[in-house]
PDB file of C-alpha atoms and ligand atoms in Angstrom:
ATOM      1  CA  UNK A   1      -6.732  21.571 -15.755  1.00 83.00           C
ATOM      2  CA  UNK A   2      -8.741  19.597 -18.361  1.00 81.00           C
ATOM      3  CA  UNK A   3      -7.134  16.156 -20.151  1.00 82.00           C
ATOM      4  CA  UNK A   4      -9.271  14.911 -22.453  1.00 86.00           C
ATOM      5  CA  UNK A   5     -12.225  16.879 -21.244  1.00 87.00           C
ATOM      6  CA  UNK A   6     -11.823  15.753 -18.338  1.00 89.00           C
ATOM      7  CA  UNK A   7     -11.115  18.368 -14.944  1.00 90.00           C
ATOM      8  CA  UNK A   8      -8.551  17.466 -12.866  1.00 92.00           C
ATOM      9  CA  UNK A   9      -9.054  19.584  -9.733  1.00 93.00           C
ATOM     10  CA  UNK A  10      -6.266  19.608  -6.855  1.00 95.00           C
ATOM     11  CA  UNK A  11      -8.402  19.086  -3.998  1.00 96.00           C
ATOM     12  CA  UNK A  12      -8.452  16.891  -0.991  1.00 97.00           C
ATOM     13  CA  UNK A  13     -11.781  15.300  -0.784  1.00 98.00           C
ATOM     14  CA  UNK A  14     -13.280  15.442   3.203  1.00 97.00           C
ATOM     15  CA  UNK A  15     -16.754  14.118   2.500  1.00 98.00           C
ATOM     16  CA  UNK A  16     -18.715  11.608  -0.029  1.00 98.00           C
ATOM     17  CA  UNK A  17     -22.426  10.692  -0.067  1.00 97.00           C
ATOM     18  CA  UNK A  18     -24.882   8.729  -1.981  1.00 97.00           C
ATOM     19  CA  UNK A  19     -28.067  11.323  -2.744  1.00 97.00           C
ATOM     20  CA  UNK A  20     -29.545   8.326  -5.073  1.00 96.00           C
ATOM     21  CA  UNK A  21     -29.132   5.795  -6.874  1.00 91.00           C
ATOM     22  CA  UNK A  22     -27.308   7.147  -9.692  1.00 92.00           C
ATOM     23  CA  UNK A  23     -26.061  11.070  -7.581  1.00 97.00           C
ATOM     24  CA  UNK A  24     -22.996  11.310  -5.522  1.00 98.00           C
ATOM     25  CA  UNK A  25     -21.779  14.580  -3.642  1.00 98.00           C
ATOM     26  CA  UNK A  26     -18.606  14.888  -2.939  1.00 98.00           C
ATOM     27  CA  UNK A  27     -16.924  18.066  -0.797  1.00 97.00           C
ATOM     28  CA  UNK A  28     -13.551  18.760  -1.513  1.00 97.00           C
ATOM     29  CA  UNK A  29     -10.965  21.568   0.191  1.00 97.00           C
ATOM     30  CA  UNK A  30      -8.071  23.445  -1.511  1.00 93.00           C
ATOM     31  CA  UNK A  31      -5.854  26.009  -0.440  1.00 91.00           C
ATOM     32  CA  UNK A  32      -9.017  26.538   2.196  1.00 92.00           C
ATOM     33  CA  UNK A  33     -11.355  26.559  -0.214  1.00 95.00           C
ATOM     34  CA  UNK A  34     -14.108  24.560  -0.039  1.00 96.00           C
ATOM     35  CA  UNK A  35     -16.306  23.485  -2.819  1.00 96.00           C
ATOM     36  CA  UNK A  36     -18.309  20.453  -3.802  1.00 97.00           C
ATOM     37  CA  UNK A  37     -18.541  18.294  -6.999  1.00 96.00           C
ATOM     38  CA  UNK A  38     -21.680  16.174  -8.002  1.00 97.00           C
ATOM     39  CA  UNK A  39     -21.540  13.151 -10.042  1.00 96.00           C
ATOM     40  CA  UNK A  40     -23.168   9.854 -11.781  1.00 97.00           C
ATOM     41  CA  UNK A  41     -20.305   7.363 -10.840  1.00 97.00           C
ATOM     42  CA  UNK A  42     -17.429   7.520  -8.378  1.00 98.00           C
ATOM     43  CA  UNK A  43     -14.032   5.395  -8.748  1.00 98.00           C
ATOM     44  CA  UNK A  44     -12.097   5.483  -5.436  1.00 98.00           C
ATOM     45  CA  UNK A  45      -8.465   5.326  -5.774  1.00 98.00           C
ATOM     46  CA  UNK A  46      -7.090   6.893  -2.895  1.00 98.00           C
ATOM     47  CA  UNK A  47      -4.197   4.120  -2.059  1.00 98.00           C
ATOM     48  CA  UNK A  48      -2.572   2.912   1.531  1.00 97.00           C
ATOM     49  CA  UNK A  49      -0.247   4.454   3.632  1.00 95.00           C
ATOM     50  CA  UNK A  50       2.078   2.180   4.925  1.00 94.00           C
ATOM     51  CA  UNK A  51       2.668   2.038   8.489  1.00 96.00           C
ATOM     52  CA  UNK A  52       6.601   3.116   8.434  1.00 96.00           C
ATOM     53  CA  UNK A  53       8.939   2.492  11.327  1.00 95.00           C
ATOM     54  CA  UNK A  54       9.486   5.235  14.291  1.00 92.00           C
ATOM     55  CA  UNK A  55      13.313   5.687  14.330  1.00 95.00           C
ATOM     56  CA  UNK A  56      15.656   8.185  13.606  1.00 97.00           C
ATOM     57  CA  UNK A  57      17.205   8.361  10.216  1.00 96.00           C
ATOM     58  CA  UNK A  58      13.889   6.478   8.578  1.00 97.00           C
ATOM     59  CA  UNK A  59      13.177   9.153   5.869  1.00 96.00           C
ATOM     60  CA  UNK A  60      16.813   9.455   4.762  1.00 97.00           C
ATOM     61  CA  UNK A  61      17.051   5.858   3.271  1.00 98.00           C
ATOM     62  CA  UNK A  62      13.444   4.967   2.387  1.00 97.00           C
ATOM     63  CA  UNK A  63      12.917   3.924  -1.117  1.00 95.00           C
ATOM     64  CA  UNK A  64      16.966   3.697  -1.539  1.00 96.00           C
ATOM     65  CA  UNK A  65      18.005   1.009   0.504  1.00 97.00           C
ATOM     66  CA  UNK A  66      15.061   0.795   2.855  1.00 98.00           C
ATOM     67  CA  UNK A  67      12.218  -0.975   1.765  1.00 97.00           C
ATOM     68  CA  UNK A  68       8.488  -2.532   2.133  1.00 96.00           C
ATOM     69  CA  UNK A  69       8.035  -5.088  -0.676  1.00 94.00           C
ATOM     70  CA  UNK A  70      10.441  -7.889  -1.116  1.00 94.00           C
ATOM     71  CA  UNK A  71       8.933  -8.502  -4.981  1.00 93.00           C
ATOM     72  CA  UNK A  72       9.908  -4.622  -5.798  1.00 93.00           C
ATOM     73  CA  UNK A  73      13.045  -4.471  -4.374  1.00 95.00           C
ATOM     74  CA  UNK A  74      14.156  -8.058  -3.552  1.00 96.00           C
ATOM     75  CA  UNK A  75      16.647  -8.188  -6.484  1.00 96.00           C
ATOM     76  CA  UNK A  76      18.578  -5.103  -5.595  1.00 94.00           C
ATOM     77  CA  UNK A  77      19.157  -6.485  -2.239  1.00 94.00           C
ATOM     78  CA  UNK A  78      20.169 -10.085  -3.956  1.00 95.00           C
ATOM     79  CA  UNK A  79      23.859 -11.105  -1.898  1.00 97.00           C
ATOM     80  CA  UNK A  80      23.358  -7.985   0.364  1.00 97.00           C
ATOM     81  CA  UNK A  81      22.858  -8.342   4.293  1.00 98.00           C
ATOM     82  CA  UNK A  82      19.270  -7.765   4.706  1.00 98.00           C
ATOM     83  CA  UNK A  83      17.688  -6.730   8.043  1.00 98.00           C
ATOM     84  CA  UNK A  84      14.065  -7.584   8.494  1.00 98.00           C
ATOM     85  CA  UNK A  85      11.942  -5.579  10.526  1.00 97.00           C
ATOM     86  CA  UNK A  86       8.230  -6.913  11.920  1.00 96.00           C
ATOM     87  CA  UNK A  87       6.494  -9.213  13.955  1.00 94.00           C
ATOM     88  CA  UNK A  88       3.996 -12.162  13.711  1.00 95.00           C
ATOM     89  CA  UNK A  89       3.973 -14.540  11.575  1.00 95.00           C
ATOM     90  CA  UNK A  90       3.579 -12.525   8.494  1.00 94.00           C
ATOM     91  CA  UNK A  91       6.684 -11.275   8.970  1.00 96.00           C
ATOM     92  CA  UNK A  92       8.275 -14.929   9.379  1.00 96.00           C
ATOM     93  CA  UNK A  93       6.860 -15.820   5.591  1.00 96.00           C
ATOM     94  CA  UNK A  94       8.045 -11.983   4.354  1.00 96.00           C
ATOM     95  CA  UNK A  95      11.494 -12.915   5.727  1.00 97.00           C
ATOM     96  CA  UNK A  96      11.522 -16.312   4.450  1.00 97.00           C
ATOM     97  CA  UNK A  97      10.472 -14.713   0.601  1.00 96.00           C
ATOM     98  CA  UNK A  98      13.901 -12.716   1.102  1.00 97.00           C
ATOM     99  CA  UNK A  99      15.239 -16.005   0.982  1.00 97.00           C
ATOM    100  CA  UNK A 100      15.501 -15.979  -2.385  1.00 97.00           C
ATOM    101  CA  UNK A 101      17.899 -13.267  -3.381  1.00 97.00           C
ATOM    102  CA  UNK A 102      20.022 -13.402  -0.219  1.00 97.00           C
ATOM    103  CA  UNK A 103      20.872 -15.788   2.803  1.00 96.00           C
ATOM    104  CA  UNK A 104      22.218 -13.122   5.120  1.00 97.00           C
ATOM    105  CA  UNK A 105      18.894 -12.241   6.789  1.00 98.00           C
ATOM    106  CA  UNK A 106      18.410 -10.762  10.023  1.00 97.00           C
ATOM    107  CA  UNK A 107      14.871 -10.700  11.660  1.00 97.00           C
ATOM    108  CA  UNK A 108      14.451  -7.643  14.456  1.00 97.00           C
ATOM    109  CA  UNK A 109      10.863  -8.193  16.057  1.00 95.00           C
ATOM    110  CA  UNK A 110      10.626  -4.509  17.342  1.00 92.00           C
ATOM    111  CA  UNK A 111      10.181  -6.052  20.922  1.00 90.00           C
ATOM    112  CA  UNK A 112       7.053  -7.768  19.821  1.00 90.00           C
ATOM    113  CA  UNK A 113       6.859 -10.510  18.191  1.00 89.00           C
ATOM    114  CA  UNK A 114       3.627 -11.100  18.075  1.00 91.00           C
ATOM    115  CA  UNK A 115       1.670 -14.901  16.983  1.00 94.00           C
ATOM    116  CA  UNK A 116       5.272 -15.984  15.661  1.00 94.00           C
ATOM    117  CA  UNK A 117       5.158 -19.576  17.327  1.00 95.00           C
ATOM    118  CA  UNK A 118       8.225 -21.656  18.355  1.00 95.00           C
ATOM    119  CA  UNK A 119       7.972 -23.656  15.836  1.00 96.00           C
ATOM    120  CA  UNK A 120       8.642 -20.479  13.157  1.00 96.00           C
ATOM    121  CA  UNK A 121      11.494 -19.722  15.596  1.00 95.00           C
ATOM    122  CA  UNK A 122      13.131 -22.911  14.952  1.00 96.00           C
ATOM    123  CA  UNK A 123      12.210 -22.744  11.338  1.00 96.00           C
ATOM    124  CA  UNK A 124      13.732 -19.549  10.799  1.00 96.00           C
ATOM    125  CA  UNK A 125      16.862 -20.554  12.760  1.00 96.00           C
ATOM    126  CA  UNK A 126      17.418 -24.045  10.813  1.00 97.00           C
ATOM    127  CA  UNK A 127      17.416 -21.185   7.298  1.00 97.00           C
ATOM    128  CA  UNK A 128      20.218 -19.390   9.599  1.00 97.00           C
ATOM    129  CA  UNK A 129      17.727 -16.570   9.997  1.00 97.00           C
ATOM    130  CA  UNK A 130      18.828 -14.893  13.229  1.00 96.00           C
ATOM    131  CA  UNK A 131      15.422 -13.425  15.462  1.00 96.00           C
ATOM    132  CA  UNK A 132      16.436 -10.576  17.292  1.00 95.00           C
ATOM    133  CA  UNK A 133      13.607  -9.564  19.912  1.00 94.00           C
ATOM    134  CA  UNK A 134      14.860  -5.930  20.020  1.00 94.00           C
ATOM    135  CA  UNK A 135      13.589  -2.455  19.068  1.00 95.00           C
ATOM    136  CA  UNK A 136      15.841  -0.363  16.092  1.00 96.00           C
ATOM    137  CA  UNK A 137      16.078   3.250  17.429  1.00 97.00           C
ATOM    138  CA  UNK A 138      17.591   4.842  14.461  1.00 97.00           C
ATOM    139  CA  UNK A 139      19.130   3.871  11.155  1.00 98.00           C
ATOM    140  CA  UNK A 140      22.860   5.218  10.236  1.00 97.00           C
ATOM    141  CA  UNK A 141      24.301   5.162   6.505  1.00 98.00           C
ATOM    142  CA  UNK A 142      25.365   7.441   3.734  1.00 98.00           C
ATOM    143  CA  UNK A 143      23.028  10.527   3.801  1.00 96.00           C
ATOM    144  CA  UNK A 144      24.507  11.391   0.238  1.00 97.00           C
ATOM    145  CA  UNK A 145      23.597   8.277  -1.869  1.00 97.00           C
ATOM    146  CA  UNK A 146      21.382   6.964   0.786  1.00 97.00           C
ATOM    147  CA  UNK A 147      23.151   3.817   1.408  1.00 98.00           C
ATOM    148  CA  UNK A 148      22.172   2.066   4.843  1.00 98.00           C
ATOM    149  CA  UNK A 149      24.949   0.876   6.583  1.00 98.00           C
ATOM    150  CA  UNK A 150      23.659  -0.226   9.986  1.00 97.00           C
ATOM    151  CA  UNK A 151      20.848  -0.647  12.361  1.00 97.00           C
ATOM    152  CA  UNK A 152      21.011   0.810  16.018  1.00 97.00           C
ATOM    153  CA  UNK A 153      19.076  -1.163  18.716  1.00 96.00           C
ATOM    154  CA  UNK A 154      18.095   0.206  22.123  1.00 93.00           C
ATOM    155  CA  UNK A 155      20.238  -0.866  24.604  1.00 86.00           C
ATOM    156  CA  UNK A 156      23.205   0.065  22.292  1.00 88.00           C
ATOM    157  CA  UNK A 157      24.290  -2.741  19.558  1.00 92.00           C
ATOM    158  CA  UNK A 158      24.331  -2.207  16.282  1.00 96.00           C
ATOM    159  CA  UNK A 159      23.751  -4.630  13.518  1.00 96.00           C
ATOM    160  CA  UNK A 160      25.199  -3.852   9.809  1.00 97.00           C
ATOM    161  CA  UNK A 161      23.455  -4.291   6.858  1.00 97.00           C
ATOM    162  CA  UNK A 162      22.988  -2.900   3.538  1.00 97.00           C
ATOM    163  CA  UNK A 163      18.934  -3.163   2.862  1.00 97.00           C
ATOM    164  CA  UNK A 164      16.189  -2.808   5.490  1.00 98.00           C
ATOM    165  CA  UNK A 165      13.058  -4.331   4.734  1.00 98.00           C
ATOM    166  CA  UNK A 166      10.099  -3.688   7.462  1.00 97.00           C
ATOM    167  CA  UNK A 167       6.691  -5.564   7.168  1.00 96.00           C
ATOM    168  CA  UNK A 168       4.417  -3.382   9.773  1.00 96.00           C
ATOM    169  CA  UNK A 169       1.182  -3.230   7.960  1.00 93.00           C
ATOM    170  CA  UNK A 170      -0.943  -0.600   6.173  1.00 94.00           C
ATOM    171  CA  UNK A 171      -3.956   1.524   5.957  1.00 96.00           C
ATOM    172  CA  UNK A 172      -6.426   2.632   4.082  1.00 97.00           C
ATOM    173  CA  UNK A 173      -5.327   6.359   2.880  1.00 97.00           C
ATOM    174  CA  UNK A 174      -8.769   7.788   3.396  1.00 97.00           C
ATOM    175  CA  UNK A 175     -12.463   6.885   4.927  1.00 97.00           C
ATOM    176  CA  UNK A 176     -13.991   7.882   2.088  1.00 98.00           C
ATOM    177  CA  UNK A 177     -15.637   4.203   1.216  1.00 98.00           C
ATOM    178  CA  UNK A 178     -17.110   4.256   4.494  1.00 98.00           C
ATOM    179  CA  UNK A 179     -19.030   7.576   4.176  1.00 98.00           C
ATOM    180  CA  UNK A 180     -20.160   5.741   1.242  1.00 98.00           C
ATOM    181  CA  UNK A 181     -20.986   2.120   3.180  1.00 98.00           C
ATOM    182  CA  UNK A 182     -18.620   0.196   1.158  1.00 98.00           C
ATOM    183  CA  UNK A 183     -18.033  -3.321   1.935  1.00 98.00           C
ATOM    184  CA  UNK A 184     -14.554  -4.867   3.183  1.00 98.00           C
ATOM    185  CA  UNK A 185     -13.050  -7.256   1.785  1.00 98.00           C
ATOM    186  CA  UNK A 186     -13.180 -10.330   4.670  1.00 97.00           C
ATOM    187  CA  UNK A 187      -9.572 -11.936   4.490  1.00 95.00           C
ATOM    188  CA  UNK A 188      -7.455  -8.284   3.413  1.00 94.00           C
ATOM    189  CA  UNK A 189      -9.425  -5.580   5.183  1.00 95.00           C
ATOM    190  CA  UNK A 190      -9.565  -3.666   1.919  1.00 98.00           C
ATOM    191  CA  UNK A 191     -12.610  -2.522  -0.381  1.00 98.00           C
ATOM    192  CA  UNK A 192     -14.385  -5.306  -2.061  1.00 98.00           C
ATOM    193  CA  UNK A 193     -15.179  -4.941  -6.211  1.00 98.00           C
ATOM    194  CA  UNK A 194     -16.040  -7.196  -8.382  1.00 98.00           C
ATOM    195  CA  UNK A 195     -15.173  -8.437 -11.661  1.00 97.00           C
ATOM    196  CA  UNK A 196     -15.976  -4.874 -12.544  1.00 97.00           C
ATOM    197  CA  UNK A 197     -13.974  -3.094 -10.151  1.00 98.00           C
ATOM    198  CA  UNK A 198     -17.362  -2.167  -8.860  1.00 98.00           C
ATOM    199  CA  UNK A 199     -17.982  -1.725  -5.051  1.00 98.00           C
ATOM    200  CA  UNK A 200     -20.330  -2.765  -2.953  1.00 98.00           C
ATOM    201  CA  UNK A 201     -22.255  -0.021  -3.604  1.00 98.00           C
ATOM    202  CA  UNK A 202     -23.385   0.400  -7.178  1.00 97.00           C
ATOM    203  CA  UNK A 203     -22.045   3.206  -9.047  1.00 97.00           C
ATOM    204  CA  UNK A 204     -18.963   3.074  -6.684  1.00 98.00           C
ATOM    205  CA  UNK A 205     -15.953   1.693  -8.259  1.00 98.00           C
ATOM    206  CA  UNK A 206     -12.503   1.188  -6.656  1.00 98.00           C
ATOM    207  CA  UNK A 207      -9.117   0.819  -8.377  1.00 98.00           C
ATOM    208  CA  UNK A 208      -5.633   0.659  -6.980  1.00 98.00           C
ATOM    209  CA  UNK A 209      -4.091  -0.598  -3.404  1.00 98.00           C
ATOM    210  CA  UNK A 210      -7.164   0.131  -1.781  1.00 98.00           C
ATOM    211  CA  UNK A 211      -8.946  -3.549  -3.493  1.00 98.00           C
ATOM    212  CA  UNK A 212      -7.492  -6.725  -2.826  1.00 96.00           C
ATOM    213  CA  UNK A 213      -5.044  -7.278  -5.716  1.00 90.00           C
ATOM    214  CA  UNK A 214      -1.513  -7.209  -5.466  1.00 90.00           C
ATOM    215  CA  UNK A 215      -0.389  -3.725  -4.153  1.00 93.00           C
ATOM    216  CA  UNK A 216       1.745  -2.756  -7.586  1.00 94.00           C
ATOM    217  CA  UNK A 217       1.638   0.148 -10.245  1.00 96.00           C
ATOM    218  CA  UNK A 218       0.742  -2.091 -13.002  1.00 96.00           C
ATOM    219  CA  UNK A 219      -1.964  -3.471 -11.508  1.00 97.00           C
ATOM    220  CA  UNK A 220      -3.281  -0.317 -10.139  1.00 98.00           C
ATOM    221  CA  UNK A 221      -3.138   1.073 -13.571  1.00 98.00           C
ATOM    222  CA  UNK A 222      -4.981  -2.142 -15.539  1.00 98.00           C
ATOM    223  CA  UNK A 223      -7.543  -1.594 -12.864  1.00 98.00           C
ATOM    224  CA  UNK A 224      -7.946   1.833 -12.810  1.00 98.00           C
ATOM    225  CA  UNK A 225      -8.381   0.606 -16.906  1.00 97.00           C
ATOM    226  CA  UNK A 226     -10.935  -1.843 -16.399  1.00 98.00           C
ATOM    227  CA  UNK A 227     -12.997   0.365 -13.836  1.00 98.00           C
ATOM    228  CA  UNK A 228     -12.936   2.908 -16.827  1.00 96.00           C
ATOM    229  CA  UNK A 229     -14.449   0.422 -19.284  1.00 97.00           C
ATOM    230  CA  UNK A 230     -16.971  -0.866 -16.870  1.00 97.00           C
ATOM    231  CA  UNK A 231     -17.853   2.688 -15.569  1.00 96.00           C
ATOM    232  CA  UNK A 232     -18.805   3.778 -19.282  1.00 95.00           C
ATOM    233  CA  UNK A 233     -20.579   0.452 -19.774  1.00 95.00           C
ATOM    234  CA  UNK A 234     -22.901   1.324 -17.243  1.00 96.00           C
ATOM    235  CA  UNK A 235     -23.631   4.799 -18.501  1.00 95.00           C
ATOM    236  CA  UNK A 236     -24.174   3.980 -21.849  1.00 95.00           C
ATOM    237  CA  UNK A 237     -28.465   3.931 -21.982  1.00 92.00           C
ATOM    238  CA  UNK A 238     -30.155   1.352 -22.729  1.00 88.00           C
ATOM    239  CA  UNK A 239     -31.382   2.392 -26.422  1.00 91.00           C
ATOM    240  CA  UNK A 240     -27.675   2.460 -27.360  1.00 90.00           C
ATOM    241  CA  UNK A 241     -27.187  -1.422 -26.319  1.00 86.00           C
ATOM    242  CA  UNK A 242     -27.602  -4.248 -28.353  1.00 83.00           C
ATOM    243  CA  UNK A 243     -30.183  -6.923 -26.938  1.00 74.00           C
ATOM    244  CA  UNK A 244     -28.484  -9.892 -26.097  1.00 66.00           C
TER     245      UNK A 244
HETATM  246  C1  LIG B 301       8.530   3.356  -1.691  1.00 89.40           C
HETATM  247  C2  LIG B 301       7.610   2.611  -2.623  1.00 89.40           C
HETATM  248  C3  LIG B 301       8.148   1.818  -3.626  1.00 89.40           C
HETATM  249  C4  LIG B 301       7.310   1.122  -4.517  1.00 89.40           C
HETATM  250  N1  LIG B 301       7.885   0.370  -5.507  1.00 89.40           N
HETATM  251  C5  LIG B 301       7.087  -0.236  -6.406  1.00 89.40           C
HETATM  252  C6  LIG B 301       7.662  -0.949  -7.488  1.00 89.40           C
HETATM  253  O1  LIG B 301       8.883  -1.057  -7.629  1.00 89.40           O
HETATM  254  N2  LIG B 301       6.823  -1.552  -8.391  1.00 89.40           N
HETATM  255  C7  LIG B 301       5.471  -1.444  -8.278  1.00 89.40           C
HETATM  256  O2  LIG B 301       4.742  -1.962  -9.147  1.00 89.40           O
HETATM  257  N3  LIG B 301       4.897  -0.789  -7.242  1.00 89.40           N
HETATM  258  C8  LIG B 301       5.673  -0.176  -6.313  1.00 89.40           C
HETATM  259  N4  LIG B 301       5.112   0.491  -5.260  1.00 89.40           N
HETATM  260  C9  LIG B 301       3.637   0.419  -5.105  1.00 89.40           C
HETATM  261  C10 LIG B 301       2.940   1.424  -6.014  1.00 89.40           C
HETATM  262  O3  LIG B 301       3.474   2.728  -5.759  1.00 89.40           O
HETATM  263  C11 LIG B 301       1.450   1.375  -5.697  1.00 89.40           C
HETATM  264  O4  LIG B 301       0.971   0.047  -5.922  1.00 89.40           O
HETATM  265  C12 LIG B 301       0.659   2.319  -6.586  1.00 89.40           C
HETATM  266  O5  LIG B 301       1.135   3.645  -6.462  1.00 89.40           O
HETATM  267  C13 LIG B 301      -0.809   2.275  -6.183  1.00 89.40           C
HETATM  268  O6  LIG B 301      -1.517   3.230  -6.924  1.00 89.40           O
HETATM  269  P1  LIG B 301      -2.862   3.839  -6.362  1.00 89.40           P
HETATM  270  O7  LIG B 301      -3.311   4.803  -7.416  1.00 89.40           O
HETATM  271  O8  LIG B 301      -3.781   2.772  -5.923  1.00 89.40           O
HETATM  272  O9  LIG B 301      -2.487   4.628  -5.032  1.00 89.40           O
HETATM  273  P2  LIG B 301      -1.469   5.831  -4.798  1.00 89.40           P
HETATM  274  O10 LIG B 301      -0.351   5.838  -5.778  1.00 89.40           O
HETATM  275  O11 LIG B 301      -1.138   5.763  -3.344  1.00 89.40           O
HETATM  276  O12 LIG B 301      -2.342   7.118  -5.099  1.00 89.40           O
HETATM  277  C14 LIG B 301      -3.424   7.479  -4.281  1.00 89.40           C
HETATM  278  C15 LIG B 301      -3.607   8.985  -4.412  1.00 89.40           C
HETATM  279  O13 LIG B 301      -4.831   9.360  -3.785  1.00 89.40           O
HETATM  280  C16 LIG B 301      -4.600  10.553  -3.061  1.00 89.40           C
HETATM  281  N5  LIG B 301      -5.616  10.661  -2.001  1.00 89.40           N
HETATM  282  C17 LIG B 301      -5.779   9.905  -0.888  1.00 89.40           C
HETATM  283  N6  LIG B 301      -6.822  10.332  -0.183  1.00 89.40           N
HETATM  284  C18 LIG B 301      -7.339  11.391  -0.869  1.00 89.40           C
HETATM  285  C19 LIG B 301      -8.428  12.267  -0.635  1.00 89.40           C
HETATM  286  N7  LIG B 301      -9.223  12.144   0.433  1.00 89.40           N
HETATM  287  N8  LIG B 301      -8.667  13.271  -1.545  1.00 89.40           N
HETATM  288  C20 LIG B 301      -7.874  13.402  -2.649  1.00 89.40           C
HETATM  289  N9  LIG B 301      -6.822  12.593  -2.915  1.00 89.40           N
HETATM  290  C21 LIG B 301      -6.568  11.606  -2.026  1.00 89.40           C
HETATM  291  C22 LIG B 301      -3.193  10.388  -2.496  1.00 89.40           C
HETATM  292  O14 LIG B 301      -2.660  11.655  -2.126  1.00 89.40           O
HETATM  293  C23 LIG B 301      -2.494   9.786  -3.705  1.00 89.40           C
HETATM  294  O15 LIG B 301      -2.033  10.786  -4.577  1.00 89.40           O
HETATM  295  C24 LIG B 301       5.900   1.204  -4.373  1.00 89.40           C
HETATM  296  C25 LIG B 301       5.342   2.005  -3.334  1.00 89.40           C
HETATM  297  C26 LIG B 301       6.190   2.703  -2.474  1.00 89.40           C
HETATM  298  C27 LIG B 301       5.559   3.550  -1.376  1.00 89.40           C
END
């Protein structure tokens, strides 16, 4: 398919290189095809997967009433009894962010409940906050509208809630950035750019969840925008610049 002469090709890409300064190869596979594409500048924007969690009844309620960002779905859950699942102390300031839409929080640890200190424990307890240091083996609901109801732990309780929010992390969808020797991003993990969305590898650009930013669709799509603008910038030669 071409959109504005541009070819969008359903592939999955399996390999990228740098041949030069200014040549990429990329291999890509469809339908067990293979074939390989060759180009001047590369923008990555191959997003996170989110690290979900491993209980029956998961898939039925995700995106409905189970969620992974407070800031997306924090106001639908506003009044509602929220469980919180996730350890650390991450987890302890993702919970406390819920504060402000409900005060009927629940924290569930999983079983492991990683650098959370006392201290957080007693924090969380004085914003009624109850820690529960248990594993949920399935969620149970309304298959039909996909309305959670409660939370089954092992050893048999339940705990009933309307909204499940789980903090367990993320990863980078592909490796692609390191065939390419991309630099990380110290503090996040993810891929560094600068102001221009560029990598650390010039001609690389990255756009999207996989850079630092806030993980959102809006800002995935002003810099997917930007990256555009800078990535004709720097193909624009030098006899069509103006000297500054
Ligand atoms: C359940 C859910 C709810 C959300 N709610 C909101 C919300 O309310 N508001 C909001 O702003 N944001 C929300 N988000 C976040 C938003 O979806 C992301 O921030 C946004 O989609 C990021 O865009 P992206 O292009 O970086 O990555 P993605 O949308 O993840 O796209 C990456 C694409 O790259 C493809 N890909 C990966 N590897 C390869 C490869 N090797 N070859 C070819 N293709 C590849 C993937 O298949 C995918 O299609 C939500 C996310 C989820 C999961």
């Amino acid at each position: 398919m071409t959109l504005h002469g541009g070819l969008i090709v359903e592939a999955r890409v399996t390999h990228a290189e740098k041949l030069s300064a200014d040549r990429f190869r990329l291999s890509a596979e469809r339908q067990g095809q293979s074939e390989t594409f060759e180009t001047r500048r590369l923008l990555l924007a191959t997003g996170l997967r989110d690290l979900t969690p491993d209980c029956i009844g998961f898939r039925q309620f995700y995106g409905t009433s189970v969620h992974h960002c407070p800031d997306c779905d924090g106001y639908e859950s506003r009044n509602k009894r929220i469980a919180v699942l996730g350890g650390g102390k991450k987890t302890v300031g993702f919970a406390l962010s819920l504060l402000t839409w409900t005060n009927k929080i629940t924290l569930i640890t999983g079983g492991d409940a990683g650098d959370m200190t006392a201290d957080d424990c007693v924090k969380l307890s004085d914003l009624n906050i109850q820690i529960i240091d248990r594993t949920i083996v399935a969620l149970e609901g309304n298959v039909e509208s996909k309305q959670l109801e409660r939370v089954l732990l092992q050893e048999g309780d339940s705990i009933e809630c309307e909204s499940l929010f789980f903090n367990l992390g993320t990863e980078l969808a592909s490796n692609l950035h390191e065939m390419l020797g991309c630099k990380l991003d110290d503090e996040s993990g993810l891929v560094w750019v600068d102001e221009s969305q560029q990598t650390s590898v010039p001609g690389v650009y990255a756009a999207g969840d996989i850079t630092p930013n806030s993980q959102l669709a809006v800002v995935a799509a002003a810099e997917g925008a930007m990256a555009a603008i800078h990535l004709h910038q720097s193909l624009i030669p030098s006899e069509r610049k103006s000297r500054k």
